Tab-separated table of C-alpha atoms in Angstrom:
chain	number	residue	atom	x	y	z
A	128	MET	CA	-19.970	14.624	13.457
A	129	SER	CA	-17.371	14.597	10.722
A	130	VAL	CA	-13.606	13.472	10.214
A	131	THR	CA	-11.267	14.736	7.730
A	132	VAL	CA	-8.262	12.819	6.382
A	133	ARG	CA	-5.452	14.202	4.294
A	134	VAL	CA	-3.963	11.821	1.855
A	135	PRO	CA	-0.936	12.264	-0.505
A	136	ALA	CA	-0.199	11.643	-4.227
A	137	LYS	CA	2.457	9.301	-5.287
A	138	VAL	CA	5.208	9.065	-7.816
A	139	ASN	CA	6.694	5.929	-9.083
A	140	VAL	CA	10.635	6.231	-8.951
A	141	GLN	CA	10.648	2.595	-10.514
A	142	LEU	CA	7.970	0.655	-12.073
A	143	ALA	CA	9.212	-2.776	-13.240
A	144	VAL	CA	6.467	-4.811	-14.905
A	145	GLY	CA	6.347	-8.428	-15.419
A	146	ALA	CA	4.505	-10.416	-18.014
A	147	ALA	CA	0.634	-10.776	-17.799
A	148	ARG	CA	-0.401	-13.261	-15.389
A	149	PRO	CA	-3.381	-15.747	-16.020
A	150	ASP	CA	-5.756	-13.378	-13.983
A	151	GLY	CA	-4.833	-10.488	-16.403
A	152	PHE	CA	-2.726	-8.589	-13.708
A	153	HIS	CA	0.982	-8.206	-13.868
A	154	ASP	CA	3.546	-8.766	-11.234
A	155	LEU	CA	5.303	-5.560	-10.349
A	156	ALA	CA	8.287	-4.153	-8.465
A	157	ASN	CA	6.841	-0.709	-7.786
A	158	VAL	CA	8.914	1.819	-5.748
A	159	PHE	CA	6.354	4.425	-4.517
A	160	LEU	CA	7.424	7.852	-3.043
A	161	ALA	CA	4.584	9.909	-1.360
A	162	VAL	CA	4.782	13.647	-2.307
A	163	GLY	CA	3.099	16.668	-0.956
A	164	LEU	CA	0.251	17.066	-3.151
A	165	TYR	CA	-3.029	16.164	-1.242
A	166	ASP	CA	-6.643	15.453	-1.345
A	167	GLU	CA	-8.684	15.914	1.663
A	168	VAL	CA	-11.548	13.636	2.418
A	169	THR	CA	-14.226	14.594	4.928
A	170	VAL	CA	-16.952	11.984	6.062
A	171	THR	CA	-20.023	13.220	7.762
A	172	GLU	CA	-22.972	11.347	9.316
A	173	ALA	CA	-25.881	11.356	6.866
A	174	ASP	CA	-29.127	9.665	6.067
A	175	GLU	CA	-27.691	7.758	3.000
A	176	LEU	CA	-24.272	7.277	1.298
A	177	ARG	CA	-23.339	10.313	-0.903
A	178	VAL	CA	-20.189	11.579	-2.536
A	179	THR	CA	-19.435	15.067	-3.586
A	180	CYS	CA	-16.195	16.500	-4.873
A	181	ALA	CA	-14.674	20.068	-5.486
A	182	GLY	CA	-11.405	21.339	-6.873
A	183	PRO	CA	-9.431	21.009	-10.223
A	184	ASP	CA	-11.021	18.625	-12.669
A	185	ALA	CA	-13.659	17.543	-10.134
A	186	GLY	CA	-16.124	17.114	-12.888
A	187	GLN	CA	-14.104	14.130	-13.950
A	188	VAL	CA	-14.593	12.268	-10.566
A	189	PRO	CA	-17.257	9.760	-10.492
A	190	LEU	CA	-19.841	10.462	-7.706
A	191	ASP	CA	-21.535	7.138	-7.602
A	192	ARG	CA	-20.653	3.908	-5.932
A	193	THR	CA	-17.855	3.215	-8.364
A	194	ASN	CA	-15.906	5.821	-6.478
A	195	LEU	CA	-13.186	4.427	-4.644
A	196	ALA	CA	-14.071	6.526	-1.584
A	197	ALA	CA	-17.613	5.179	-1.689
A	198	ARG	CA	-16.317	1.624	-2.212
A	199	ALA	CA	-14.179	1.995	0.953
A	200	ALA	CA	-17.073	3.222	2.952
A	201	LEU	CA	-19.237	0.292	1.793
A	202	LEU	CA	-16.483	-2.216	2.384
A	203	LEU	CA	-15.750	-1.197	5.923
A	204	ALA	CA	-19.486	-1.007	6.807
A	205	GLU	CA	-20.048	-4.439	5.410
A	206	ARG	CA	-17.017	-5.760	7.241
A	207	HIS	CA	-18.309	-4.400	10.632
A	208	GLY	CA	-22.157	-5.027	9.988
A	209	ARG	CA	-23.288	-1.391	9.895
A	210	SER	CA	-24.933	1.115	7.490
A	211	PRO	CA	-22.602	2.988	5.283
A	212	ALA	CA	-24.756	6.198	5.539
A	213	VAL	CA	-22.189	8.962	5.237
A	214	HIS	CA	-21.617	12.013	3.197
A	215	ILE	CA	-18.090	11.850	1.644
A	216	HIS	CA	-16.707	15.063	0.477
A	217	ILE	CA	-13.465	15.051	-1.554
A	218	ALA	CA	-11.373	18.325	-1.714
A	219	LYS	CA	-9.436	17.536	-4.783
A	220	ASP	CA	-5.892	18.697	-5.376
A	221	ILE	CA	-4.176	15.504	-6.817
A	222	PRO	CA	-4.444	15.446	-10.647
A	223	VAL	CA	-7.268	13.440	-11.850
A	224	ALA	CA	-6.358	10.438	-14.168
A	225	GLY	CA	-2.862	11.418	-13.924
A	226	GLY	CA	-0.973	8.476	-12.785
A	227	MET	CA	-0.513	9.837	-9.325
A	228	ALA	CA	-3.029	7.627	-7.555
A	229	GLY	CA	-5.590	10.323	-6.625
A	230	GLY	CA	-8.512	7.829	-6.782
A	231	SER	CA	-6.525	5.489	-4.647
A	232	ALA	CA	-5.709	8.260	-2.175
A	233	ASP	CA	-9.459	8.961	-1.867
A	234	GLY	CA	-10.199	5.295	-1.035
A	235	ALA	CA	-7.542	5.145	1.587
A	236	GLY	CA	-8.669	8.464	2.890
A	237	ALA	CA	-12.314	7.466	3.202
A	238	LEU	CA	-11.378	4.287	4.819
A	239	VAL	CA	-9.270	5.898	7.514
A	240	ALA	CA	-12.089	8.560	8.035
A	241	CYS	CA	-15.016	6.190	8.229
A	242	ASP	CA	-13.074	4.041	10.829
A	243	ALA	CA	-12.465	7.148	12.914
A	244	LEU	CA	-16.150	8.447	12.480
A	245	TRP	CA	-17.638	5.010	13.268
A	246	GLY	CA	-15.277	3.800	15.827
A	247	THR	CA	-14.663	0.594	14.259
A	248	ASN	CA	-11.162	0.516	15.523
A	249	ALA	CA	-9.791	-1.384	12.603
A	250	SER	CA	-6.165	-2.740	13.082
A	251	ARG	CA	-3.376	-1.551	10.716
A	252	GLU	CA	-3.433	-4.979	9.227
A	253	GLU	CA	-7.309	-4.927	8.558
A	254	LEU	CA	-7.040	-1.513	6.939
A	255	LEU	CA	-4.227	-2.553	4.642
A	256	ASP	CA	-6.262	-5.827	3.772
A	257	LEU	CA	-9.159	-3.674	2.954
A	258	CYS	CA	-7.034	-1.216	0.882
A	259	ALA	CA	-5.739	-4.176	-1.163
A	260	GLU	CA	-9.310	-5.261	-1.986
A	261	LEU	CA	-9.920	-1.790	-3.129
A	262	GLY	CA	-6.896	-1.535	-5.519
A	263	SER	CA	-3.275	-2.126	-6.197
A	264	ASP	CA	-2.272	1.455	-5.240
A	265	VAL	CA	-4.537	1.995	-2.213
A	266	PRO	CA	-2.249	0.353	0.474
A	267	PHE	CA	0.418	2.723	-0.383
A	268	SER	CA	-1.830	5.775	-0.019
A	269	LEU	CA	-2.506	4.508	3.458
A	270	VAL	CA	1.125	4.072	4.366
A	271	GLY	CA	2.922	6.820	2.550
A	272	GLY	CA	6.672	7.498	2.779
A	273	VAL	CA	8.652	5.349	0.585
A	274	ALA	CA	7.871	1.601	-0.140
A	275	LEU	CA	8.527	-1.355	-2.419
A	276	GLY	CA	5.110	-2.822	-3.720
A	277	THR	CA	5.260	-6.300	-5.056
A	278	GLY	CA	2.471	-8.539	-6.365
A	279	ARG	CA	0.028	-6.132	-8.079
A	280	GLY	CA	1.961	-3.549	-6.010
A	281	GLU	CA	-0.369	-4.089	-2.995
A	282	ARG	CA	2.284	-6.031	-0.914
A	283	LEU	CA	4.363	-3.313	0.736
A	284	ARG	CA	7.823	-3.180	2.240
A	285	PRO	CA	8.755	0.199	3.762
A	286	LEU	CA	12.028	1.727	2.418
A	287	GLU	CA	14.436	4.059	3.833
A	288	ALA	CA	14.892	7.594	2.516
A	289	GLY	CA	17.753	9.583	3.625
A	290	GLY	CA	16.411	12.965	2.569
A	291	THR	CA	13.828	15.043	0.851
A	292	PHE	CA	13.409	14.829	-2.989
A	293	HIS	CA	12.174	17.753	-4.983
A	294	TRP	CA	9.726	17.278	-7.995
A	295	VAL	CA	7.968	19.125	-10.746
A	296	PHE	CA	4.900	17.564	-12.244
A	297	ALA	CA	3.516	18.490	-15.627
A	298	MET	CA	-0.066	17.718	-16.281
A	299	ALA	CA	-1.300	16.781	-19.824
A	300	ASP	CA	-4.744	17.530	-21.319
A	301	GLY	CA	-6.945	14.615	-20.598
A	302	GLY	CA	-6.160	11.353	-18.795
A	303	LEU	CA	-4.859	7.856	-19.863
A	304	SER	CA	-6.680	4.790	-18.870
A	305	THR	CA	-4.469	2.518	-16.763
A	306	PRO	CA	-5.951	-0.791	-18.281
A	307	ALA	CA	-5.359	0.760	-21.745
A	308	VAL	CA	-1.685	1.431	-20.909
A	309	PHE	CA	-1.231	-2.038	-19.693
A	310	ARG	CA	-2.892	-3.394	-22.774
A	311	GLU	CA	-0.410	-1.415	-24.893
A	312	PHE	CA	2.375	-2.665	-22.881
A	313	ASP	CA	1.310	-6.095	-23.498
A	314	ARG	CA	1.046	-5.369	-27.296
A	315	LEU	CA	4.498	-3.806	-27.492
A	316	THR	CA	6.150	-6.645	-25.509
A	317	GLU	CA	4.315	-9.501	-27.454
A	318	GLY	CA	6.747	-12.216	-28.231
A	319	VAL	CA	9.475	-10.785	-25.995
A	320	SER	CA	10.808	-12.488	-23.004
A	321	ILE	CA	10.078	-10.330	-19.976
A	322	PRO	CA	12.071	-10.850	-16.894
A	323	GLU	CA	10.791	-11.107	-13.285
A	324	PRO	CA	10.355	-7.490	-12.075
A	325	THR	CA	12.862	-6.562	-9.415
A	326	ALA	CA	13.807	-3.447	-7.441
A	327	SER	CA	17.129	-1.775	-8.526
A	328	ASP	CA	19.832	-2.116	-5.839
A	329	ASP	CA	21.185	1.205	-7.048
A	330	LEU	CA	17.854	3.044	-6.822
A	331	LEU	CA	17.375	1.673	-3.304
A	332	ALA	CA	20.829	2.894	-2.333
A	333	ALA	CA	20.269	6.284	-3.802
A	334	LEU	CA	16.967	6.617	-1.854
A	335	ALA	CA	18.653	5.546	1.355
A	336	LYS	CA	21.406	8.090	0.945
A	337	GLY	CA	19.002	10.962	-0.099
A	338	ASP	CA	21.032	11.453	-3.170
A	339	ALA	CA	18.985	13.065	-5.901
A	340	HIS	CA	21.834	12.819	-8.567
A	341	ALA	CA	22.252	9.092	-7.976
A	342	LEU	CA	18.348	8.636	-7.986
A	343	ALA	CA	18.141	10.589	-11.179
A	344	ASP	CA	20.373	7.975	-12.807
A	345	THR	CA	18.235	5.020	-11.817
A	346	LEU	CA	14.602	6.261	-12.296
A	347	SER	CA	12.742	3.903	-14.654
A	348	ASN	CA	9.300	3.038	-15.725
A	349	ASP	CA	8.492	-0.004	-17.899
A	350	LEU	CA	5.072	1.532	-18.683
A	351	GLN	CA	6.618	4.661	-20.302
A	352	PRO	CA	6.948	3.235	-23.727
A	353	ALA	CA	3.303	2.327	-23.831
A	354	ALA	CA	2.188	5.704	-22.374
A	355	LEU	CA	4.232	7.442	-25.107
A	356	SER	CA	2.808	5.246	-27.772
A	357	LEU	CA	-0.722	6.230	-26.791
A	358	ARG	CA	0.146	9.794	-26.171
A	359	PRO	CA	3.345	10.834	-28.285
A	360	SER	CA	3.084	14.329	-27.272
A	361	LEU	CA	4.460	13.350	-23.700
A	362	ALA	CA	7.832	13.113	-25.368
A	363	ASP	CA	7.815	16.805	-25.939
A	364	THR	CA	7.031	17.578	-22.259
A	365	LEU	CA	9.859	15.207	-21.261
A	366	ALA	CA	12.267	17.001	-23.453
A	367	ALA	CA	11.205	20.348	-22.311
A	368	GLY	CA	11.735	19.453	-18.669
A	369	ARG	CA	15.227	18.119	-19.277
A	370	ALA	CA	16.139	21.130	-21.272
A	371	ALA	CA	14.946	23.319	-18.406
A	372	GLY	CA	17.559	21.683	-16.028
A	373	ALA	CA	15.603	18.725	-14.491
A	374	LEU	CA	18.116	15.987	-13.281
A	375	ALA	CA	15.740	13.358	-14.950
A	376	GLY	CA	12.200	12.991	-16.156
A	377	LEU	CA	9.775	10.090	-16.543
A	378	VAL	CA	6.030	9.396	-16.938
A	379	SER	CA	4.435	9.003	-13.547
A	380	GLY	CA	2.884	5.584	-13.455
A	381	SER	CA	0.549	4.996	-16.267
A	382	GLY	CA	0.620	8.760	-17.074
A	383	PRO	CA	-0.086	11.070	-18.555
A	384	THR	CA	1.536	13.205	-15.773
A	385	THR	CA	5.208	13.516	-16.289
A	386	ALA	CA	7.572	13.876	-13.277
A	387	PHE	CA	10.794	15.710	-13.081
A	388	LEU	CA	13.389	15.121	-10.309
A	389	VAL	CA	15.238	18.347	-9.532
A	390	GLU	CA	18.054	19.373	-7.200
A	391	ASP	CA	16.293	21.586	-4.752
A	392	ALA	CA	13.184	23.844	-4.280
A	393	GLU	CA	14.933	26.761	-6.149
A	394	SER	CA	15.428	24.437	-9.214
A	395	ALA	CA	11.948	23.118	-8.914
A	396	SER	CA	10.635	26.959	-9.269
A	397	ALA	CA	12.822	27.412	-12.469
A	398	VAL	CA	11.882	24.136	-14.167
A	399	ALA	CA	8.329	24.669	-13.256
A	400	LYS	CA	8.339	28.192	-14.761
A	401	ALA	CA	10.076	26.693	-17.992
A	402	LEU	CA	7.541	23.922	-18.401
A	403	GLN	CA	4.590	26.315	-17.913
A	404	THR	CA	5.703	28.499	-20.823
A	405	SER	CA	6.795	25.463	-23.131
A	406	GLY	CA	3.321	25.028	-24.507
A	407	THR	CA	3.831	21.145	-23.913
A	408	CYS	CA	1.484	20.720	-20.881
A	409	ARG	CA	-1.693	21.976	-19.420
A	410	SER	CA	-0.500	22.891	-15.876
A	411	VAL	CA	2.561	22.344	-13.585
A	412	ARG	CA	2.851	21.717	-9.883
A	413	THR	CA	5.938	21.367	-7.521
A	414	ALA	CA	6.036	19.056	-4.593
A	415	ALA	CA	8.659	17.330	-2.317
A	416	GLY	CA	8.675	14.081	-0.480
A	417	PRO	CA	8.575	11.535	1.076
A	418	VAL	CA	5.645	12.569	3.262
A	419	PRO	CA	3.366	10.428	5.515
A	420	GLY	CA	0.284	8.550	4.187
A	421	ALA	CA	-3.356	9.007	5.087
A	422	THR	CA	-3.580	11.242	8.272
A	423	VAL	CA	-6.555	12.499	10.255
A	424	ILE	CA	-6.368	16.225	10.657
């Protein structure tokens, strides 16, 4: 028997970052939007826990028990007193180490798939609790849609979206380590008074109206200066996307993927073509959202 779960990538339309806490984490106001780039996670009964992966940059995905999908299976099995003996196969389409929560998506996907395969019948609350144990972005991968994440980003409040938003994503060569970007944020803001992170009322209103132009005016990412400090070439990608007609562009999460909000699907094709020929990025994808979170298919 096997179960396959499809789980989406995310873009942060706002990422407000507070000062470092005593535990080393940062309080966030993180407005997530799920977009139609997907990984598919298939779990099959097996003699032992095993992870395989195929797709773009699959060679960069760890296949041991540090993989979030493997950790999800181990966590659910431990919670319900059973063996985690499954083969987890990840069909990877979300950019790896790109700031789009691909690893978190795989963790949420494996959790939902194992729950269905094993018949553990975990409640939504239990699944969200397990997701939060796995990582800050994992609960949103389960929920999808649009949501405000607070705390480390794991405490979610669903938000209203009044329409579909179209995006172009430009992938850079290599990845950026999220902990390294946060360390650079701390370095750049040393001695600076950092306000408590809060969601922008104007941004939430733009989402609720489905107004891409208003959303473009309010996109923000407090980690962007740190990502640009570590990877200055991303500034050229951002400039190329804006010059091609994007309404706005920003680094997605901790990067190095850059995300461009555009008016419609036709504009997305034009901006993607211009970015592809600009020489400032490795590859380009288009997607729209919001879309649902982890879904058994």
